[in-house]
Short mmCIF file of C-alpha atoms and ligand atoms in Angstrom, two decimals:
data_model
loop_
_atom_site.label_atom_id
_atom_site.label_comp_id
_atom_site.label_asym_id
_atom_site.label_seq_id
_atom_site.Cartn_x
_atom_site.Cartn_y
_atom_site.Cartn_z
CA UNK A 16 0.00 0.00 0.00
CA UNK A 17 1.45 3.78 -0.87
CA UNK A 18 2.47 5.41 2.44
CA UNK A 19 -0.42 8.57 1.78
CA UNK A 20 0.60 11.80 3.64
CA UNK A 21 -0.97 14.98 3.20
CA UNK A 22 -0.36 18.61 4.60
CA UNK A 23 -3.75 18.56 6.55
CA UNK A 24 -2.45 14.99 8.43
CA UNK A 25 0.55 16.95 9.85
CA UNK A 26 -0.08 20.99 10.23
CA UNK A 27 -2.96 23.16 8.94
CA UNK A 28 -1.22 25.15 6.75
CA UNK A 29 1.55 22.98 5.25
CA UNK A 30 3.66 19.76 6.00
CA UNK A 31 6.87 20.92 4.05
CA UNK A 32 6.50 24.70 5.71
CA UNK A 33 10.04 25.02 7.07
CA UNK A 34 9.20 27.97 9.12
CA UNK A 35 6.80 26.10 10.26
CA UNK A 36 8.38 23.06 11.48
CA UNK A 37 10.89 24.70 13.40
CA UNK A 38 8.55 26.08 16.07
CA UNK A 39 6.83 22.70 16.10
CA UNK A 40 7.13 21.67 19.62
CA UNK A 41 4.86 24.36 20.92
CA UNK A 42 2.34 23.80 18.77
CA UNK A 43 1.72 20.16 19.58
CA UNK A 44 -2.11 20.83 20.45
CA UNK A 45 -2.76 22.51 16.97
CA UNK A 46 -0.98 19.44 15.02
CA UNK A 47 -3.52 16.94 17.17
CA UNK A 48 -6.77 19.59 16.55
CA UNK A 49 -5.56 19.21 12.67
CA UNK A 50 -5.06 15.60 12.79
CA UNK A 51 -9.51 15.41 13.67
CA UNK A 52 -9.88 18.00 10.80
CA UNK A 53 -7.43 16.55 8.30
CA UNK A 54 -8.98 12.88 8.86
CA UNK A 55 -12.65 14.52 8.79
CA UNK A 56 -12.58 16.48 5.50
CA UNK A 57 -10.53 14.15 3.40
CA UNK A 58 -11.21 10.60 5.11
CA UNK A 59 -11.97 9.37 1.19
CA UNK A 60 -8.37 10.24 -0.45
CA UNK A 61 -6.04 10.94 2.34
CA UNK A 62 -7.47 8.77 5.64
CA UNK A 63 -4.93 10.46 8.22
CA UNK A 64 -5.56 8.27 11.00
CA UNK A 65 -7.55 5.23 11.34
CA UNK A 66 -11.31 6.35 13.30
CA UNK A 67 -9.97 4.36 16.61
CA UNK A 68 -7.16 6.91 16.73
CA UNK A 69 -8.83 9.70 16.35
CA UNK A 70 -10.33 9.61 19.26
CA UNK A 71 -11.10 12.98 21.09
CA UNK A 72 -10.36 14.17 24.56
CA UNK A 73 -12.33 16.87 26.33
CA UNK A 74 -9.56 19.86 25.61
CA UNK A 75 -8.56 22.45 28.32
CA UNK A 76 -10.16 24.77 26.14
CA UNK A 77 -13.45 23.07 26.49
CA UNK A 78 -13.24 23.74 30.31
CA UNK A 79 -12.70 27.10 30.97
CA UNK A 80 -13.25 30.42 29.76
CA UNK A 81 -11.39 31.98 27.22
CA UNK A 82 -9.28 35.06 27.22
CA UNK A 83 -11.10 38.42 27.37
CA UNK A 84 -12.21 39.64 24.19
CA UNK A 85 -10.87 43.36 23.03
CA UNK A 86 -14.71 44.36 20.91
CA UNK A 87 -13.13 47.34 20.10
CA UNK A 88 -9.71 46.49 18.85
CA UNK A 89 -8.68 45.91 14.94
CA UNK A 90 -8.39 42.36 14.62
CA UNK A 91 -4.92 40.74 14.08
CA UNK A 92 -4.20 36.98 13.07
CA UNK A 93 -3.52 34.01 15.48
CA UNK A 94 -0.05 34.13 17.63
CA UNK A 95 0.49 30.79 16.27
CA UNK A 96 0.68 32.31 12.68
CA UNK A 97 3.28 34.82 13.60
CA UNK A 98 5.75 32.84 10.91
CA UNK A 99 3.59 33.81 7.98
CA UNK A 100 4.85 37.60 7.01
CA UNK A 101 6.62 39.42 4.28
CA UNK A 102 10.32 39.43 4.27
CA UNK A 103 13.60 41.04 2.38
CA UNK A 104 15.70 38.95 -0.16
CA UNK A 105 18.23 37.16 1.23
CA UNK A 106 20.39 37.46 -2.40
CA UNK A 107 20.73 41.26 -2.19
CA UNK A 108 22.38 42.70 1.35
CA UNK A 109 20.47 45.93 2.18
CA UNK A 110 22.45 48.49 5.17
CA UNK A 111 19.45 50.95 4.82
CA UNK A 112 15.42 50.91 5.60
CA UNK A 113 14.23 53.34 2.45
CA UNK A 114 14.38 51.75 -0.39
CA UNK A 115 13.74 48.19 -0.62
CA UNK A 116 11.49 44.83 -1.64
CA UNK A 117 9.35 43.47 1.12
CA UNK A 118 8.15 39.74 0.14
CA UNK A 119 4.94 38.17 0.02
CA UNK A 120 4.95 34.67 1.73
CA UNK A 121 2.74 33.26 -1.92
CA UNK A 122 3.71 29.74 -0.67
CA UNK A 123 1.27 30.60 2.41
CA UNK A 124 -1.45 32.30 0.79
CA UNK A 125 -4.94 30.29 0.38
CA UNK A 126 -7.19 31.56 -2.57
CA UNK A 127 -6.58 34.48 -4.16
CA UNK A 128 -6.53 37.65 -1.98
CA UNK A 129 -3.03 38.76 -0.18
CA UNK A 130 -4.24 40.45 2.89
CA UNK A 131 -3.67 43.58 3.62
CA UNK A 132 -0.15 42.99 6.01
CA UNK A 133 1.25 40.56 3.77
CA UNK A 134 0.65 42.22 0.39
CA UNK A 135 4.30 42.73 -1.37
CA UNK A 136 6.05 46.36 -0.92
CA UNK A 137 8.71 48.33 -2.67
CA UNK A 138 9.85 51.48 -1.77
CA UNK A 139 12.62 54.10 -3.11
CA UNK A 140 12.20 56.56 -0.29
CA UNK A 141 10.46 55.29 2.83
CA UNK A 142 6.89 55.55 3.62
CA UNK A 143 5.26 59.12 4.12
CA UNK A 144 2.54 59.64 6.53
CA UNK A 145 0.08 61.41 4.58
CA UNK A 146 -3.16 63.32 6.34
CA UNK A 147 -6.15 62.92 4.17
CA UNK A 148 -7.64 65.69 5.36
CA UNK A 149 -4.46 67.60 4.17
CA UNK A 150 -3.87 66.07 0.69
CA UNK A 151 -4.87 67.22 -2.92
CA UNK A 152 -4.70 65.78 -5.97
CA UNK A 153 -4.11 68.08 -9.35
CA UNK A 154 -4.59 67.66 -12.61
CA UNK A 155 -3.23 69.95 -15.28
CA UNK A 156 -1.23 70.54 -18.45
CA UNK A 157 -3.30 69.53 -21.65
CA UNK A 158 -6.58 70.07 -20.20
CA UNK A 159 -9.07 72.60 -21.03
CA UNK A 160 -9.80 73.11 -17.01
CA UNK A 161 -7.35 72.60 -14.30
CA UNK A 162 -8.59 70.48 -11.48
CA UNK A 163 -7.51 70.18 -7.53
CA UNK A 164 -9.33 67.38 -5.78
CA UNK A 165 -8.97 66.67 -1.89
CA UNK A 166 -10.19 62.93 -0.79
CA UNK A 167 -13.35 63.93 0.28
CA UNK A 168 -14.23 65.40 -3.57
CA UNK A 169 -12.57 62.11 -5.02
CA UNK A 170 -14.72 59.93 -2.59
CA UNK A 171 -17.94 61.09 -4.12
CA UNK A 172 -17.81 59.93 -7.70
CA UNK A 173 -18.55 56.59 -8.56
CA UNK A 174 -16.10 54.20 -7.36
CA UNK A 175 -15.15 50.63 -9.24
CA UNK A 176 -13.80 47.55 -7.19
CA UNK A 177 -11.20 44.87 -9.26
CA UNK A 178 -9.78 41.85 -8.36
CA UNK A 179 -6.45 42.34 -9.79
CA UNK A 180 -2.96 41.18 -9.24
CA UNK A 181 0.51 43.29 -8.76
CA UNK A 182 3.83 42.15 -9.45
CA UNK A 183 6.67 44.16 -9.38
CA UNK A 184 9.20 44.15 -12.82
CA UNK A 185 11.92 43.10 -10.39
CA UNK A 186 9.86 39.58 -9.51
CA UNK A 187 12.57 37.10 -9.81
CA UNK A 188 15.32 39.32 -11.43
CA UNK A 189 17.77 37.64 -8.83
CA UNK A 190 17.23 34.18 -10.64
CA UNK A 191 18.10 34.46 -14.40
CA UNK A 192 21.23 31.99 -14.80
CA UNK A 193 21.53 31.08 -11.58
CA UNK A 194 19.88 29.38 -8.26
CA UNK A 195 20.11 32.21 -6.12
CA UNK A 196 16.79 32.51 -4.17
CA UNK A 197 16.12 29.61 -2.06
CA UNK A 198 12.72 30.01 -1.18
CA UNK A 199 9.15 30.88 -3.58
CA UNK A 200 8.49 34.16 -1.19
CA UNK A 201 12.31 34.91 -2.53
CA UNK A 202 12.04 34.32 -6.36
CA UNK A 203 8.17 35.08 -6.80
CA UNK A 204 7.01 37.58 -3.75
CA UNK A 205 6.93 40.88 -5.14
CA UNK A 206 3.19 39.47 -6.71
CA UNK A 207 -0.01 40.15 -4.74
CA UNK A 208 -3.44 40.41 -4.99
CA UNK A 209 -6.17 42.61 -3.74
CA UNK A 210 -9.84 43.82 -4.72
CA UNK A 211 -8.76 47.53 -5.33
CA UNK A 212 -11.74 49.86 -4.96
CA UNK A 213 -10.93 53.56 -6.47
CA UNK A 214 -12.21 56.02 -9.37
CA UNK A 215 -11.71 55.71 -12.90
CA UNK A 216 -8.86 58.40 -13.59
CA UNK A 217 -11.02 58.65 -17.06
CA UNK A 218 -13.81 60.38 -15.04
CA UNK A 219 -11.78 63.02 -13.95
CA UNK A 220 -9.74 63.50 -17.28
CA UNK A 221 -13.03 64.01 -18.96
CA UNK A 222 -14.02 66.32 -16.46
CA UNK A 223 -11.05 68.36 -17.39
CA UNK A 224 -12.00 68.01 -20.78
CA UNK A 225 -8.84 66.35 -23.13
CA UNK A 226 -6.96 68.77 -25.35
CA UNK A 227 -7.30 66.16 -28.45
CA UNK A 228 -3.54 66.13 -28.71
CA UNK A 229 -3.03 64.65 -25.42
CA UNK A 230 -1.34 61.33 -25.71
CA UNK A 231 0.83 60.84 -22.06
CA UNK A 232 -0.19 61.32 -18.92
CA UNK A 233 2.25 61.64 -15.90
CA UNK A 234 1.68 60.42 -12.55
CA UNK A 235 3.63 61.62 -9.34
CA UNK A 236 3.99 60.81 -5.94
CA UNK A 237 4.14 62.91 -2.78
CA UNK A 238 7.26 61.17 -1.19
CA UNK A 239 11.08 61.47 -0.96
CA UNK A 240 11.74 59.92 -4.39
CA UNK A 241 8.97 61.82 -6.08
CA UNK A 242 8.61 58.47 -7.71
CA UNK A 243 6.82 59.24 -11.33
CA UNK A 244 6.07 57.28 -14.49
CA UNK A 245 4.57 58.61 -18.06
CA UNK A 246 1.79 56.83 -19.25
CA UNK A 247 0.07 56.28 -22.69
CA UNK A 248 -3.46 58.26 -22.57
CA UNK A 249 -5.12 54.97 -23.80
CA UNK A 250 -4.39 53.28 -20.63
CA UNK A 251 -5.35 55.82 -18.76
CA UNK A 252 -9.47 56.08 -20.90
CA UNK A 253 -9.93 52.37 -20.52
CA UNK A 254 -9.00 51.24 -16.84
CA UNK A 255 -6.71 53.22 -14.67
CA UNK A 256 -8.18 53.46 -11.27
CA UNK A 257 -7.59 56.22 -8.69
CA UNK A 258 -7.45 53.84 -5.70
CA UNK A 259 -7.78 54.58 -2.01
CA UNK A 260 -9.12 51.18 -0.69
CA UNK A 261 -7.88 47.75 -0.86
CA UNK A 262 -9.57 44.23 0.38
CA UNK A 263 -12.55 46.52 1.99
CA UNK A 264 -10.38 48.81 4.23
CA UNK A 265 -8.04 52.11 3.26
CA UNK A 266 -4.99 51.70 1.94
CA UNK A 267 -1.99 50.96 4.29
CA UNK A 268 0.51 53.66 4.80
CA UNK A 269 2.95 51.91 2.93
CA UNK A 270 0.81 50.67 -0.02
CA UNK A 271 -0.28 54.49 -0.99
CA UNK A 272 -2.57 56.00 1.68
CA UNK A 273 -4.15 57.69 0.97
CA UNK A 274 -4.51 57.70 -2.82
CA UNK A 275 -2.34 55.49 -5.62
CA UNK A 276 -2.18 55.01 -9.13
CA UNK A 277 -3.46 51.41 -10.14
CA UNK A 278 -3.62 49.81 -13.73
CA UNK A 279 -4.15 46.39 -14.06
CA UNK A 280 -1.60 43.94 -15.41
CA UNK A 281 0.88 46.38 -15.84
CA UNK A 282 4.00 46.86 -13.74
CA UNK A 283 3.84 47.93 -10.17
CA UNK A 284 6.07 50.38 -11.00
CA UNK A 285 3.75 52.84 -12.51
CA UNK A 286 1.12 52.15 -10.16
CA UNK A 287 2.37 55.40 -8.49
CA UNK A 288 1.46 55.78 -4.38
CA UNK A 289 0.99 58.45 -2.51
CA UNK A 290 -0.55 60.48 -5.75
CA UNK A 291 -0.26 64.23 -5.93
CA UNK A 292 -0.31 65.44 -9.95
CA UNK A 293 -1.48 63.90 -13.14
CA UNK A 294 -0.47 66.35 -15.97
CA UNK A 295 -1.44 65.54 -19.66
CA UNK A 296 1.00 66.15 -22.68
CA UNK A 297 1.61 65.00 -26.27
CA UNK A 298 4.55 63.04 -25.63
CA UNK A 299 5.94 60.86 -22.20
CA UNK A 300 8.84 62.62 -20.11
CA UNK A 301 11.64 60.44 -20.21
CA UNK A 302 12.22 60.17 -16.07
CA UNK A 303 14.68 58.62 -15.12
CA UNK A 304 12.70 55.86 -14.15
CA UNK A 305 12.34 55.59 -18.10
CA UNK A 306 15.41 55.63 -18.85
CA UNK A 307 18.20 55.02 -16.39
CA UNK A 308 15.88 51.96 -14.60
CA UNK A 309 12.75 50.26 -15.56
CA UNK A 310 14.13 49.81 -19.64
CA UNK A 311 15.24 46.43 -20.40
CA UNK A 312 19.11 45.73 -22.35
CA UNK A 313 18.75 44.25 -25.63
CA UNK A 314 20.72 42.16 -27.79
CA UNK A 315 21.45 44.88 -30.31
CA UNK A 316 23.08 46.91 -27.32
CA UNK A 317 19.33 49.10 -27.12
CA UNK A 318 17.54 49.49 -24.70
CA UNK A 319 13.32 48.62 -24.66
CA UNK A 320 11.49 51.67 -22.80
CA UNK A 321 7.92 51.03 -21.52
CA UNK A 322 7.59 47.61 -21.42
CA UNK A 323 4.50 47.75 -19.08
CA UNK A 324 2.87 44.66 -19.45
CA UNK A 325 3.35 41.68 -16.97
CA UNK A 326 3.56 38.82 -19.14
CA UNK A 327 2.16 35.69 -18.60
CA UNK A 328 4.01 33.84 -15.87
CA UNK A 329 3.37 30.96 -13.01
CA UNK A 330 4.89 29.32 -10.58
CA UNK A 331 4.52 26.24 -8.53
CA UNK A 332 4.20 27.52 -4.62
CA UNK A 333 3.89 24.23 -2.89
CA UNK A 334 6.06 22.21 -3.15
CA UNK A 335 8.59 24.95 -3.39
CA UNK A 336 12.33 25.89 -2.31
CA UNK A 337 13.05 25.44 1.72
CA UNK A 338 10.38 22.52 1.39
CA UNK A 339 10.57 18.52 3.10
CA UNK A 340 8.54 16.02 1.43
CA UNK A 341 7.80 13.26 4.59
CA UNK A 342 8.41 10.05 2.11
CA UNK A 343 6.68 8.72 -0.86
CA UNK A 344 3.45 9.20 -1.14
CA UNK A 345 0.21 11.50 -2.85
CA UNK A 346 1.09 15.17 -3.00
CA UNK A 347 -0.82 17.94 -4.26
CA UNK A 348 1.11 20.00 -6.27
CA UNK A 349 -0.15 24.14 -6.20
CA UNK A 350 0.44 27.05 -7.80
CA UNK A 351 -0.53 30.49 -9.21
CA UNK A 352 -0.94 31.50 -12.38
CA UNK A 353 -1.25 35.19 -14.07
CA UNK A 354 -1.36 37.37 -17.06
CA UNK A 355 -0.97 41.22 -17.95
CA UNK A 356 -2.34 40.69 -21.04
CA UNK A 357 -5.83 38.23 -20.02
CA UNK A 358 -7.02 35.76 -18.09
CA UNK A 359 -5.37 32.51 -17.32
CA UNK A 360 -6.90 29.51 -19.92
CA UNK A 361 -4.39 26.60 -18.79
CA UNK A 362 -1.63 25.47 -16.78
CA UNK A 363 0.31 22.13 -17.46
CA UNK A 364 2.04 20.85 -15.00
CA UNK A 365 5.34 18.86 -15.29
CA UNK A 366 7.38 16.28 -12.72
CA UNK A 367 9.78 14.99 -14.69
CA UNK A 368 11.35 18.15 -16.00
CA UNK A 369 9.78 19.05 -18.92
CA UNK A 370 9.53 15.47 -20.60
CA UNK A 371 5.65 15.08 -20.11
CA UNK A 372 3.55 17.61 -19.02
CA UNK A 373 -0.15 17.71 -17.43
CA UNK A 374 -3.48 19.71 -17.60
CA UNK A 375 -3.97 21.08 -14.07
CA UNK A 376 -6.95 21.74 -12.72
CA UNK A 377 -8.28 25.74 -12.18
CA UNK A 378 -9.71 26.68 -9.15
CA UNK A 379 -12.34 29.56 -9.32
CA UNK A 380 -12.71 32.04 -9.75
CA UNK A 381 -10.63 32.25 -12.88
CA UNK A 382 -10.60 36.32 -13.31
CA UNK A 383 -9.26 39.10 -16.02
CA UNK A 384 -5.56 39.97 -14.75
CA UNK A 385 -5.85 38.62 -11.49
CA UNK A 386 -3.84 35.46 -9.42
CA UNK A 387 -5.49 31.79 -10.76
CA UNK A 388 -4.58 29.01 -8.64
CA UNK A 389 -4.08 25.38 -9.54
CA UNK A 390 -4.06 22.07 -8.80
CA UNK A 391 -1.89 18.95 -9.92
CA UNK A 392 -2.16 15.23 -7.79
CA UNK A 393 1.16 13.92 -8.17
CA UNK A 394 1.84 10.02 -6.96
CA UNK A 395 6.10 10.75 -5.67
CA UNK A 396 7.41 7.44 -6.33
CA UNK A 397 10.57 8.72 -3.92
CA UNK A 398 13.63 9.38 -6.65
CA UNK A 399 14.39 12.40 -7.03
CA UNK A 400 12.67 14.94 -9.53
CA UNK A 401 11.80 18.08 -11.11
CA UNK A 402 8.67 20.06 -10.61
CA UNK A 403 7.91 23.37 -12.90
CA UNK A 404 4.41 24.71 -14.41
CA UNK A 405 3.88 26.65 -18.03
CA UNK A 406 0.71 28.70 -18.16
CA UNK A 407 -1.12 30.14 -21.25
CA UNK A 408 -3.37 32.89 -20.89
CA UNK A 409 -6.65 33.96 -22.67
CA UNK A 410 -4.35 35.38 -25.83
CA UNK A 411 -3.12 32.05 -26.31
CA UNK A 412 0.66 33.36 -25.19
CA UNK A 413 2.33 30.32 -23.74
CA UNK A 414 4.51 31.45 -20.79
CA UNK A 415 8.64 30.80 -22.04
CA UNK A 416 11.50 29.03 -20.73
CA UNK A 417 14.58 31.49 -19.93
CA UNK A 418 16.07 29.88 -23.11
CA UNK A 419 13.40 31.32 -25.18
CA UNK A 420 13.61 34.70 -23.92
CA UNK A 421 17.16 34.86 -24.25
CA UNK A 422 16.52 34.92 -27.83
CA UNK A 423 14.73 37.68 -27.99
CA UNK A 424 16.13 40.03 -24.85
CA UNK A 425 19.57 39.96 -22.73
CA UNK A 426 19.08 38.42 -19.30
CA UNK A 427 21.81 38.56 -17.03
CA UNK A 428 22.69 41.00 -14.63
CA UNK A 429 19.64 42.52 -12.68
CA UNK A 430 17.11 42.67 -16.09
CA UNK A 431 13.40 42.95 -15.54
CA UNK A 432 10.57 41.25 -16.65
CA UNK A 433 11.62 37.72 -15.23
CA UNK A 434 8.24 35.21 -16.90
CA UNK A 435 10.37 32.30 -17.52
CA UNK A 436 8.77 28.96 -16.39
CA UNK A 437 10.29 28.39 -13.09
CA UNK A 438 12.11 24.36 -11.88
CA UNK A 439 12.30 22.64 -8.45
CA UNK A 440 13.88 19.97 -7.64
CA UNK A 441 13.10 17.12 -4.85
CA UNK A 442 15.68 15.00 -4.37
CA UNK A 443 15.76 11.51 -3.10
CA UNK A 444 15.31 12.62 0.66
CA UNK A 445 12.53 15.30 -0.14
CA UNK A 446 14.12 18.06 -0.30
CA UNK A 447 12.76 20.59 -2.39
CA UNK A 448 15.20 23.35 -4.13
CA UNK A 449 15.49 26.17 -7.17
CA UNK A 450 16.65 24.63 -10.04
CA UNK A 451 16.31 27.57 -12.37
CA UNK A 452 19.79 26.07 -13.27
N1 LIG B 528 5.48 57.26 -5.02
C1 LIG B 528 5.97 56.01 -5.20
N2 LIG B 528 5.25 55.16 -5.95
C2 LIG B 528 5.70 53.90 -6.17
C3 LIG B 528 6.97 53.47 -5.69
C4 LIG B 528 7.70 54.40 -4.89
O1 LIG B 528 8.80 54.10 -4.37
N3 LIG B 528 7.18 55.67 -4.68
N4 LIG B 528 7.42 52.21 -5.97
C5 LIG B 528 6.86 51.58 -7.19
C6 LIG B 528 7.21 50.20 -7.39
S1 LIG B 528 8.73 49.83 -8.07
C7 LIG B 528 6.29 49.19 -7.18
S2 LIG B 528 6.64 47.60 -7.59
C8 LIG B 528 4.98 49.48 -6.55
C9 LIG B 528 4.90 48.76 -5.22
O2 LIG B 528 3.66 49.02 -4.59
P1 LIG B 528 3.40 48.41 -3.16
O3 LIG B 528 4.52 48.85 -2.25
O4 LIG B 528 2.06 48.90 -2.74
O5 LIG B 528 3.40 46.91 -3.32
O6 LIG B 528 4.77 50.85 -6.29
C10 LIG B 528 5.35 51.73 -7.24
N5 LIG B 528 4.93 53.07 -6.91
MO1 LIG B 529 8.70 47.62 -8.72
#
């Protein structure tokens, strides 16, 4: 008979979770509340413990009363969940606190929606602390009416929520040629998700009334870097959103409060935060953030300016790098899947390294520009292997190996726009590791 182990037999979350297993001890009680759980939901594939084992003691819990409750007190998660937060690189040394990546944990993240705390951050100058009550928005240049705007104007037009992802251009930039990143929140965390709940920026554009020459539009932010981008007009008439609310609540600090650029599928870069002045023009501005960073090297020795789009990409999150697998047996293999450009139509799924290559299944909802998961049963025999996923969006663009976009781009050195299908390996013992190369 196959040895069958599965995550919910061992820990709620995830048997391989490193971080996980190293506070194990203390959570004893939680590993025998999941072991009723595990057995109860999934006693049909994955019996964790035969029914005379599972049988239930009256818990401490059960006998007295619980701590006081705080009714007035913004909720935070579970003590025991302390491991699960965003974290730095461990491939680049930083020796300052303003400009830098903060990591999504993706490996830990359930359905679709990065909370609030854990969504992915990048800064160039620190976070600002911006009054609402104190900021304006302007918008000038090649309009027939100059506009100022404080929140409280903005927060009566009509307001649009999307479920949308972000990734960052930088997303696995580290991880070109070589295995640098060891872990999935390394190589894949500057990707989130949230509902984003703002106003059309077309609203107030046509409220200023569009010279017809207008073709850019620039966006800047109120903080140390004055962080700015230039951005075609079209984008800008068919779905930028002025956003102010994420997942239900105001924007953190550090994600924008209180008002941020946000255009779906394209980089995170020009999602500008902290927004102070859109000015309209006939031509972009050539920033240095156009320029000097955010271009990508070609082969001819050019550079490629404005290459918004986030391509089609995936990546397997579980197993991933840092992983154990606990011996032979039925895994389920999970992922997500994304596209700039659509909405995901397929993933295949591969565990022999690209030799054969699977259907997996999508789990709803499946939405326009916005994180897909999936699915894959794999039977581990126990030898060692490699795990990667290829996803093709609603364009029918199938998501590249490194190898093919070498031929088209230069990609080593600290290039952008990283959508290359993405290896692990398990070897004999379970381990799980990059294998990018
Ligand atoms: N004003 C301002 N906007 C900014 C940045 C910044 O440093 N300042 N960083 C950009 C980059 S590179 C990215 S990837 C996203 C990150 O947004 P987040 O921190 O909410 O995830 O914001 C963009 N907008
Ligand atoms: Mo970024």
């Amino acid at each position: 008979m196959t040895h069958l182990v599965h995550p919910v037999s061992k820990g709620i979350c995830s048997q391989y979770d490193a971080d996980r297993l190293e506070s194990e001890q203390r959570r004893t009680f939680l590993r025998n509340s999941a072991l009723f759980t595990g057995a109860a939901l999934t006693a049909s594939a994955f019996s964790a413990a035969p029914a005379s084992a599972a049988k239930l003691a009256v818990s401490q819990s059960n006998k007295e009363m619980g701590r006081e409750i705080e009714p007035e007190a913004y909720g935070m998660p579970s003590k025991f969940e302390s491991h699960v937060k965003r974290r730095r690189t461990d491939v680049l040394k930083n020796k300052q606190h303003w400009s830098d990546w903060s990591m999504t944990p993706i490996h830990q993240q359930p359905g679709i929606v990065t909370p609030n705390g854990l969504f992915y951050e990048r800064h160039h100058a620190g976070t600002p602390d911006i009054n609402p009550d104190e900021h304006a928005l302007v918008i000038h240049g090649m309009v027939k009416q100059p506009l100022k705007f404080s929140m409280n104007d903005l927060m009566r037009y009509r307001a649009v929520s999307n479920f949308n992802f972000m990734e960052c251009s930088g997303n696995t930039l580290t991880d070109w040629q070589q295995a640098k990143a060891t872990t999935v929140q390394q190589s894949h965390g500057l990707l989130s998700c949230a509902q984003w709940t703002g106003v059309p920026v077309s609203t107030l554009l046509d409220e200023a009334g569009l010279d017809p020459a207008a073709k850019w539009v620039l966006f800047e932010g109120a903080d140390g870097s004055a962080h700015a981008r230039s951005v075609p007009i079209e984008k800008c008439m068919t779905d930028t959103v002025l956003a102010y609310a994420m997942n239900g609540e105001m924007l953190r600090p550090e994600n924008g409060y209180p008002l941020r650029a946000f255009m779906p599928g394209w980089e995170g870069n020009v999602c500008v935060k902290w927004l102070r002045r859109i000015k309209v023009s006939d031509k972009p501005w050539h920033l240095r953030s156009e320029t000097a960073r955010y271009t990508d090297p070609m082969p001819d020795g050019k550079w490629r300016q404005f290459s918004m789009i986030m391509e089609c990409k995936s990546v397997i999150t579980r197993p991933s790098g840092g992983m154990m697998l606990q011996g032979p047996g039925t895994y389920e293999i999970e992922g997500f899947a994304w596209s700039g450009n659509g909405s995901v139509k397929a993933v295949d799924v591969t565990t022999d390294g690209g030799v054969t290559w699977h259907q997996a299944d999508l789990e709803g909802p499946v939405l326009d520009r916005c994180l897909t998961r999936f699915r894959h049963t794999w039977e581990w025999k126990g030898g060692p292997a490699k795990i990667a996923s290829r996803a093709v969006d609603s364009t029918n663009y199938v998501q590249p190996t490194v190898a093919d976009i070498a031929k088209q781009r230069f990609t080593s050195g600290f290039v952008q726009h990283h959508n290359g299908i993405f290896p692990w390996s398990v070897s004999e013992n379970g381990e799980v590791k990059n294998a990018i190369a």
